[in-house]
Coordinates of C-alpha atoms in Angstrom, one line a residue:
X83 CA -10.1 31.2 22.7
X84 CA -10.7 30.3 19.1
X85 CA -14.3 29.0 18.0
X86 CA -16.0 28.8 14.9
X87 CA -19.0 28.3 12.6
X88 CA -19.9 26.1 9.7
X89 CA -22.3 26.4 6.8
X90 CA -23.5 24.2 3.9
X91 CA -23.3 25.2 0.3
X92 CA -24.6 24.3 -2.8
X93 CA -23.2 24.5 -6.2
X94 CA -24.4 24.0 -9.2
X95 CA -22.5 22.7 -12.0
X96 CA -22.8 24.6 -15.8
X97 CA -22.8 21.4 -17.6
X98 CA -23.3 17.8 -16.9
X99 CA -20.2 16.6 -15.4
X100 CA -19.4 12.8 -15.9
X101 CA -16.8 10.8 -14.4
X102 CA -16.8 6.5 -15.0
X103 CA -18.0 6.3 -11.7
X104 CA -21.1 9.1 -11.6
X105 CA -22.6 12.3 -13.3
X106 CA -23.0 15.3 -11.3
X107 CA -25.3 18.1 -11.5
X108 CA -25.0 20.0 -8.3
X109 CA -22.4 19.5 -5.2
X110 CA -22.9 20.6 -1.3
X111 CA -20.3 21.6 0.3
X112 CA -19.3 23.3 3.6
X113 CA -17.4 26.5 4.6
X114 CA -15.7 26.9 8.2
X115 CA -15.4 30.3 9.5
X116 CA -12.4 30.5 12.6
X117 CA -11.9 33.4 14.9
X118 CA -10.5 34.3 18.1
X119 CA -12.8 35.6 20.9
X120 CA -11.0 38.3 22.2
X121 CA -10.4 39.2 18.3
X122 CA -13.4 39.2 16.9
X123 CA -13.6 41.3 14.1
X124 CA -10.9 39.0 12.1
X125 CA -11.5 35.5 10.8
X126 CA -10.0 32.9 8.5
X127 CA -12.6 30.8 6.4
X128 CA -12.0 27.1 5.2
X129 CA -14.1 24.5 2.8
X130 CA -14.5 21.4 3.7
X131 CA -15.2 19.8 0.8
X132 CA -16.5 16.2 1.4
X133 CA -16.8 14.3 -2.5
X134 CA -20.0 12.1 -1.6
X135 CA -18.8 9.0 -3.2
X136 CA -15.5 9.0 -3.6
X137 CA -13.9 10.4 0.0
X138 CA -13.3 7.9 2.9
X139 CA -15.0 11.0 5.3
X140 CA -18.6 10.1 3.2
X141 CA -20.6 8.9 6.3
X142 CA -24.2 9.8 7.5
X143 CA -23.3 11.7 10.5
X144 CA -20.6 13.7 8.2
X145 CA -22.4 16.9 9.3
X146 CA -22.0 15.9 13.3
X147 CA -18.3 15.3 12.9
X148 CA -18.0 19.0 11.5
X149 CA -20.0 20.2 14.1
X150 CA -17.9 18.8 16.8
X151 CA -15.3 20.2 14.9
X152 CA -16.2 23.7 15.5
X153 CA -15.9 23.2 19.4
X154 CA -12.5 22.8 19.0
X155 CA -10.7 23.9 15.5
X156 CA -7.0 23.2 16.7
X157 CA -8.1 19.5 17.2
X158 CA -10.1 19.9 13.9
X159 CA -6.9 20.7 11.7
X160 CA -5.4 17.0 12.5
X161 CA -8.9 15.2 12.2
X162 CA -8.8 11.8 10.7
X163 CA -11.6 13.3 8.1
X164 CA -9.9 14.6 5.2
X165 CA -11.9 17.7 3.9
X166 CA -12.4 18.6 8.0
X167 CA -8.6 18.5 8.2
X168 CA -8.1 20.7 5.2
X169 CA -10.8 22.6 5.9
X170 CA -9.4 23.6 9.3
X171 CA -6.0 23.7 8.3
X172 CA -6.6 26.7 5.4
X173 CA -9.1 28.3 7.8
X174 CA -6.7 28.4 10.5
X175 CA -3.7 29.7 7.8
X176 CA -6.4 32.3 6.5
X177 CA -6.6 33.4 10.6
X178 CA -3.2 33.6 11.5
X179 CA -2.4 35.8 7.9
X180 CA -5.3 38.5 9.0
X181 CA -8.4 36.9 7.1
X182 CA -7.3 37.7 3.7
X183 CA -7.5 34.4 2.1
X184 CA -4.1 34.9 1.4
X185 CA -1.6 33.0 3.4
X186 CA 1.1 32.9 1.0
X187 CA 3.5 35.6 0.2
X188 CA 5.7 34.7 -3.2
X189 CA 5.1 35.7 -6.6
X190 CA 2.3 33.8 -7.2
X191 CA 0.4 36.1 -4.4
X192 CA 1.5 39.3 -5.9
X193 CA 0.3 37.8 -8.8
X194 CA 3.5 37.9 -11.0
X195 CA 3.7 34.2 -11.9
X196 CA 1.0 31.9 -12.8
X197 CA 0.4 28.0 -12.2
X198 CA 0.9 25.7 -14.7
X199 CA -2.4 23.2 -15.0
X200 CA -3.5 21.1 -17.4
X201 CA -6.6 21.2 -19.6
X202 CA -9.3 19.0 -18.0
X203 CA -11.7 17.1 -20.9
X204 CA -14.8 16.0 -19.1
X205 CA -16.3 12.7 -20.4
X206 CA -19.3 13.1 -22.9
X207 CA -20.2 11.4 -25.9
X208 CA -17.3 11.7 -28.7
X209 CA -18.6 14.8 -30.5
X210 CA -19.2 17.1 -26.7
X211 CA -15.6 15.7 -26.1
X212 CA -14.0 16.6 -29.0
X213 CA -15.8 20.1 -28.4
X214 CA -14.2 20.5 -25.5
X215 CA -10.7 19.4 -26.8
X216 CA -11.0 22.4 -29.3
X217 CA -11.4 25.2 -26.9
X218 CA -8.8 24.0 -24.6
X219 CA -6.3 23.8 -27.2
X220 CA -7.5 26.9 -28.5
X221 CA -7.2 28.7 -24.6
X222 CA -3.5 27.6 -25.2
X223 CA -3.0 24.7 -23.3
X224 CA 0.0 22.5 -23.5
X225 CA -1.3 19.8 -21.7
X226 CA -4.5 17.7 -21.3
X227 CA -5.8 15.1 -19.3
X228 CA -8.6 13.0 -20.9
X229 CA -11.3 11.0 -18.9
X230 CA -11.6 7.7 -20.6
X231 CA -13.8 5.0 -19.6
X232 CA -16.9 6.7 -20.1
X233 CA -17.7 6.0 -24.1
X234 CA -17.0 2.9 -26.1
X235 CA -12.9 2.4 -26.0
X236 CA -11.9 2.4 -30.0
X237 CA -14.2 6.3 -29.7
X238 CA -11.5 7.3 -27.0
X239 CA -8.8 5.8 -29.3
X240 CA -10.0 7.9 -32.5
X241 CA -10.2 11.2 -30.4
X242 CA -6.9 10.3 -29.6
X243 CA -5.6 9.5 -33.1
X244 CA -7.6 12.5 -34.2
X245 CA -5.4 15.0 -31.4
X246 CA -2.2 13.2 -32.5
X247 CA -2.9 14.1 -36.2
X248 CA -2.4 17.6 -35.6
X249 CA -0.3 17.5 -32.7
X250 CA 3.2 16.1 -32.1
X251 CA 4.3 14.7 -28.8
X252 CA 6.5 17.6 -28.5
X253 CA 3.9 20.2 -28.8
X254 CA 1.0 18.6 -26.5
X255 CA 1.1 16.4 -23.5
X256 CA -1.6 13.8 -23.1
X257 CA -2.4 12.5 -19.6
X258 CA -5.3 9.8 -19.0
X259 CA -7.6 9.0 -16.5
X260 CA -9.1 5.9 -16.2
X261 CA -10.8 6.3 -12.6
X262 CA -10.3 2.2 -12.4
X263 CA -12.2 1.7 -15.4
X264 CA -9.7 -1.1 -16.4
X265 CA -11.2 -3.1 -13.4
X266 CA -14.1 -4.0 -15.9
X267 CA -12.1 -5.8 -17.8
X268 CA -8.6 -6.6 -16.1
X269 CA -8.0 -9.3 -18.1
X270 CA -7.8 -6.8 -20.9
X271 CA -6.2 -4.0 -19.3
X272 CA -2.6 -4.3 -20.4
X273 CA -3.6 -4.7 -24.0
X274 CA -5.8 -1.2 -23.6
X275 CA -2.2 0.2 -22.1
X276 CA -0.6 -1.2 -25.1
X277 CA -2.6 0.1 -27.5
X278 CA -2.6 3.7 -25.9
X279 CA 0.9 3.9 -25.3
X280 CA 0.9 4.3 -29.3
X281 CA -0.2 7.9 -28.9
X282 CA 2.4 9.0 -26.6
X283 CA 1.2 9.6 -23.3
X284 CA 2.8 11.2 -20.6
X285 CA 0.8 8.8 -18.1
X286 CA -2.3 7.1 -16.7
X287 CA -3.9 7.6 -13.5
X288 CA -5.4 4.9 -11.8
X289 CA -6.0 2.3 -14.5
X290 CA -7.2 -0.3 -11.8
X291 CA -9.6 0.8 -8.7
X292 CA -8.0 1.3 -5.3
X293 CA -7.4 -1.8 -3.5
X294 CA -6.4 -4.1 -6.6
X295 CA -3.1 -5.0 -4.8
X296 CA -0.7 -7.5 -6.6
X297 CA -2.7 -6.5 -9.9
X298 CA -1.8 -2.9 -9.6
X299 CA 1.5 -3.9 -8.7
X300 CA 1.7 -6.2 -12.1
X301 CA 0.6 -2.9 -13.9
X302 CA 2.6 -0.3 -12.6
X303 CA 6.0 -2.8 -13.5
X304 CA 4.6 -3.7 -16.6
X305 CA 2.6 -1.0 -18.6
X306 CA 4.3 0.7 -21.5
X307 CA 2.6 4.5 -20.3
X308 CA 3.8 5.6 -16.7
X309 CA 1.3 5.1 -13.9
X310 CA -0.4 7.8 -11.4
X311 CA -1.6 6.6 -8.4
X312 CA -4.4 8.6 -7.4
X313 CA -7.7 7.0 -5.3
X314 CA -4.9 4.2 -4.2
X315 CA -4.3 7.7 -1.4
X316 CA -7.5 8.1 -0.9
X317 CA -8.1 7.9 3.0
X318 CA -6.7 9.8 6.4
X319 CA -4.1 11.5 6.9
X320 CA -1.1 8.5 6.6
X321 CA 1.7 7.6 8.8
X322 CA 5.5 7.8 7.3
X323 CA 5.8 4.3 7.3
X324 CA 2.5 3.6 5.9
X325 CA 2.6 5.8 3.0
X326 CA 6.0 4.6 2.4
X327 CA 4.8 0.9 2.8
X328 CA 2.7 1.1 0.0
X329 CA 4.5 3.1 -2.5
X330 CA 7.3 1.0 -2.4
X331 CA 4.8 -1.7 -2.8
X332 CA 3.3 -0.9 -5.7
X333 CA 6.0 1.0 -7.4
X334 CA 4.3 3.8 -9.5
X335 CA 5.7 6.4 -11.5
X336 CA 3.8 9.6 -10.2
X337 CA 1.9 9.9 -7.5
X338 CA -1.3 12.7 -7.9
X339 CA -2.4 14.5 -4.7
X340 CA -6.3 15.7 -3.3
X341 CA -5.7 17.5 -0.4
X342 CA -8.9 16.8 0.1
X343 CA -8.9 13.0 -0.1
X344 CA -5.6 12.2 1.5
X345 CA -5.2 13.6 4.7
X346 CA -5.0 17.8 4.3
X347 CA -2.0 19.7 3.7
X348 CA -0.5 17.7 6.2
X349 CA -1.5 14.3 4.7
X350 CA -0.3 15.3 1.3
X351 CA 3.1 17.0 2.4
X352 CA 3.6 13.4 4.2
X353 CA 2.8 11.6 0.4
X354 CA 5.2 13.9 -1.2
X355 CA 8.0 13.3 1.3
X356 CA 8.2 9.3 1.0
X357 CA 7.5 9.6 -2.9
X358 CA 10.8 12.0 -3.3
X359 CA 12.7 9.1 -1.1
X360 CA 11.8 6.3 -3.4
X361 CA 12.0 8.5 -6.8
X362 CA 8.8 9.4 -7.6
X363 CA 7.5 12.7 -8.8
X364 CA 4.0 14.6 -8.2
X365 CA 1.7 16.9 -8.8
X366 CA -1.4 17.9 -7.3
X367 CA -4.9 18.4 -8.1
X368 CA -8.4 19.7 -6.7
X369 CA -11.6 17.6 -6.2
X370 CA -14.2 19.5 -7.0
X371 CA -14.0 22.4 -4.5
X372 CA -15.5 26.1 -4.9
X373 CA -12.9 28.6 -5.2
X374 CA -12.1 28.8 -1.7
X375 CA -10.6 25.2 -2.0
X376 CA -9.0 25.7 -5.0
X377 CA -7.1 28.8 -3.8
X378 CA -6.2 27.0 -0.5
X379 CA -4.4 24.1 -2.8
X380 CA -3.1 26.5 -5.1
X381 CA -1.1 28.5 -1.8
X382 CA -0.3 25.5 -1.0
X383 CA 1.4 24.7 -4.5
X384 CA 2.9 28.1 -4.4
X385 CA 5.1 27.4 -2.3
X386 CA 6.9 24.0 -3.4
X387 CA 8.6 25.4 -6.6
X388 CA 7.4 21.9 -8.7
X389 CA 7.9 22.6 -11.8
X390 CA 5.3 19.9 -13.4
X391 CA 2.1 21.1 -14.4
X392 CA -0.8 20.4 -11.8
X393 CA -4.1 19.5 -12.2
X394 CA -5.9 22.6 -10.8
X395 CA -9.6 23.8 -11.7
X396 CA -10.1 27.1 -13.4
X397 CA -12.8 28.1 -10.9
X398 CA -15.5 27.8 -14.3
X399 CA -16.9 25.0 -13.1
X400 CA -19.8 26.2 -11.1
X401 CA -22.3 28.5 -12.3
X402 CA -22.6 29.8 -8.8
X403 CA -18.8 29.6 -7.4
X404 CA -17.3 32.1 -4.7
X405 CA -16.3 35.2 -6.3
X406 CA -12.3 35.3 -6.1
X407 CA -9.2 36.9 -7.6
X408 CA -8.4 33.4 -9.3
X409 CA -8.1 34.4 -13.3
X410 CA -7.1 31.5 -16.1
X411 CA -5.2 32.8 -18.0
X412 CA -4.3 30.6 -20.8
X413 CA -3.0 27.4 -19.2
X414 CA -2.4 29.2 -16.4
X415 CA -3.7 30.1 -13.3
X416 CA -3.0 33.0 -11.4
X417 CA -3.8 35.3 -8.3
X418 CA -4.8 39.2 -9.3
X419 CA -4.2 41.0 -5.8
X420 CA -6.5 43.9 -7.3
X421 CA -9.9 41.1 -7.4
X422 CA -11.9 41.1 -4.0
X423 CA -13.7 37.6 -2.3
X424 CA -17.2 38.5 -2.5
X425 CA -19.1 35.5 -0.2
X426 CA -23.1 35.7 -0.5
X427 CA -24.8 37.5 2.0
X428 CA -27.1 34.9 2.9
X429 CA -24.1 32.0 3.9
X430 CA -26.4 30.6 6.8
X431 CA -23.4 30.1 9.5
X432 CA -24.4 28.1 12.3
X433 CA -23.0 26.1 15.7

């Protein structure tokens, strides 16, 4: 009989991280440990990794619907809560491949090909973010997404200018996100789409906030830089017909996937099904998860051969993350077979 156990766990950010929406400074998240009775001595170990804020699963009695959970983890892999779902689902992989956090077996595993991922820039005033656009293009990376939204627009447009200066289209990618920023102002949102389209940029993720309907549908048709949906999936695990329903709706170019957020593996692998029947391409990212997370998405991503780069952490972010064989190397991220998981000693598991 399978059971399992669930504890909290807190992690602390090395620098102020700032979205549009919210600064954080510290993050709780949960780790699910699954094992068989009669086998005992081998267990697979999930996060579920709730985004207070953001994720449709944010409810008070969050903690009570992972407790429940644990009294039946089978059930819990197809829960209607996202990070549960997830959580279950890579904790019941890590079981069934011996409880070595390592469910894949490709060359990513053996740790002879890397991910690609882009560069994330973190919002900050216009001299921290043009900091932090220096060492990523210094680390080597070819591609990097920008939060905008967060400082005054025409300082987001001279950074901009300022990258372009020194680098071609050809040499660096730009990708945007707006985190429905636009929503502000909608009136002016296809003139700030016109205006950033000058700097070449590969695309723009979510320029309106979830929900905006016949307005997203307007920008998506209309906006000279291809859209990525991204919170518009925000929510359970959805049906065929559903996810289909809305993409074909509101027509965007890319889709971006948080296995968190949108239903699992399972949820996702549904997005990514009814996106390659209507012509639309993907790629997927993380949402804030410790390493354990981050190496379930990436196993995940291992598998699926896309060839676009994703939008993967580095495992840097926390100043207090899981130890892990996860190693950035340049712009990409790989698995190093020789590393350990070391979790703390004093992860407080309980029923």
């Amino acid at each position: 009989m399978l059971t399992a156990l669930w504890a909290p766990y807190g992690l602390d950010f090395r620098f102020e991280a700032r979205t549009s929406r919210e600064v954080f400074q510290k993050k709780v998240t949960y780790f699910v440990r699954v094992w068989d009775t009669q086998r005992p001595e081998i267990a697979g170990i999930g996060e579920c990794a709730l985004f207070c804020g953001l994720s449709s699963d944010d409810c008070p009695d969050y903690v009570q619907h992972l407790k429940d959970a644990c009294t039946d983890p089978e059930a819990a892999a197809v829960s209607q809560y996202s990070s549960i779902r997830m959580g279950f689902e890579t904790a019941l992989a890590d079981l069934h491949s011996g409880g070595r956090h390592c469910p894949a077996d490709n060359a990513w595993t053996a740790g002879c090909e890397g991910i690609a991922i882009n560069g994330l820039i973190w919002m900050g005033d216009k001299a921290t973010m043009r900091k932090r656009i220096a060492e990523k293009l210094e680390q080597g990376f070819k591609v990097l997404k920008l939060k905008i939204g967060g400082i005054d627009f025409d300082s987001e447009l001279d950074l901009l200018r300022e990258i372009r200066r020194n680098f071609t289209f050809g040499e660096l990618e730009l990708r945007l996100d707006a985190n429905g920023s636009f929503s502000r102002r909608p009136e002016q949102a296809m003139d700030y789409l016109y205006r950033l389209a000058e700097f070449g940029i590969h695309s723009i993720e979510q320029p309106l906030i979830a929900g905006s309907g016949d307005a997203m549908a307007r920008i998506c048709r209309e906006s000279p830089i291809p859209v990525a949906l991204d919170e518009e999936l925000i929510g359970p695990a959805p049906s065929p017909e559903a996810a289909s329903d809305l993409l074909a709706y509101l027509r965007p170019s890319y889709i971006i996937l948080k296995p968190t957020l949108c239903g699992g593996f399972s949820g996702a692998d549904t997005w990514i099904e009814q996106a390659g029947r209507l012509g639309m391409e993907w790629w997927a990212t993380s949402a804030l998860e410790s390493n354990v997370g981050l190496n379930a998405i990436a196993q995940w991503l291992s598998a699926k051969h896309t060839k676009l780069p994703q939008g993967l952490g580095t495992g840097q972010l926390y100043k207090n993350n899981i130890q892990s064989p996860l190693e950035l190397r340049g712009d990409r991220l790989f698995y190093n077979p020789s590393k350990q998981w070391i979790f703390p000693q004093k992860t407080e598991w309980r029923q």
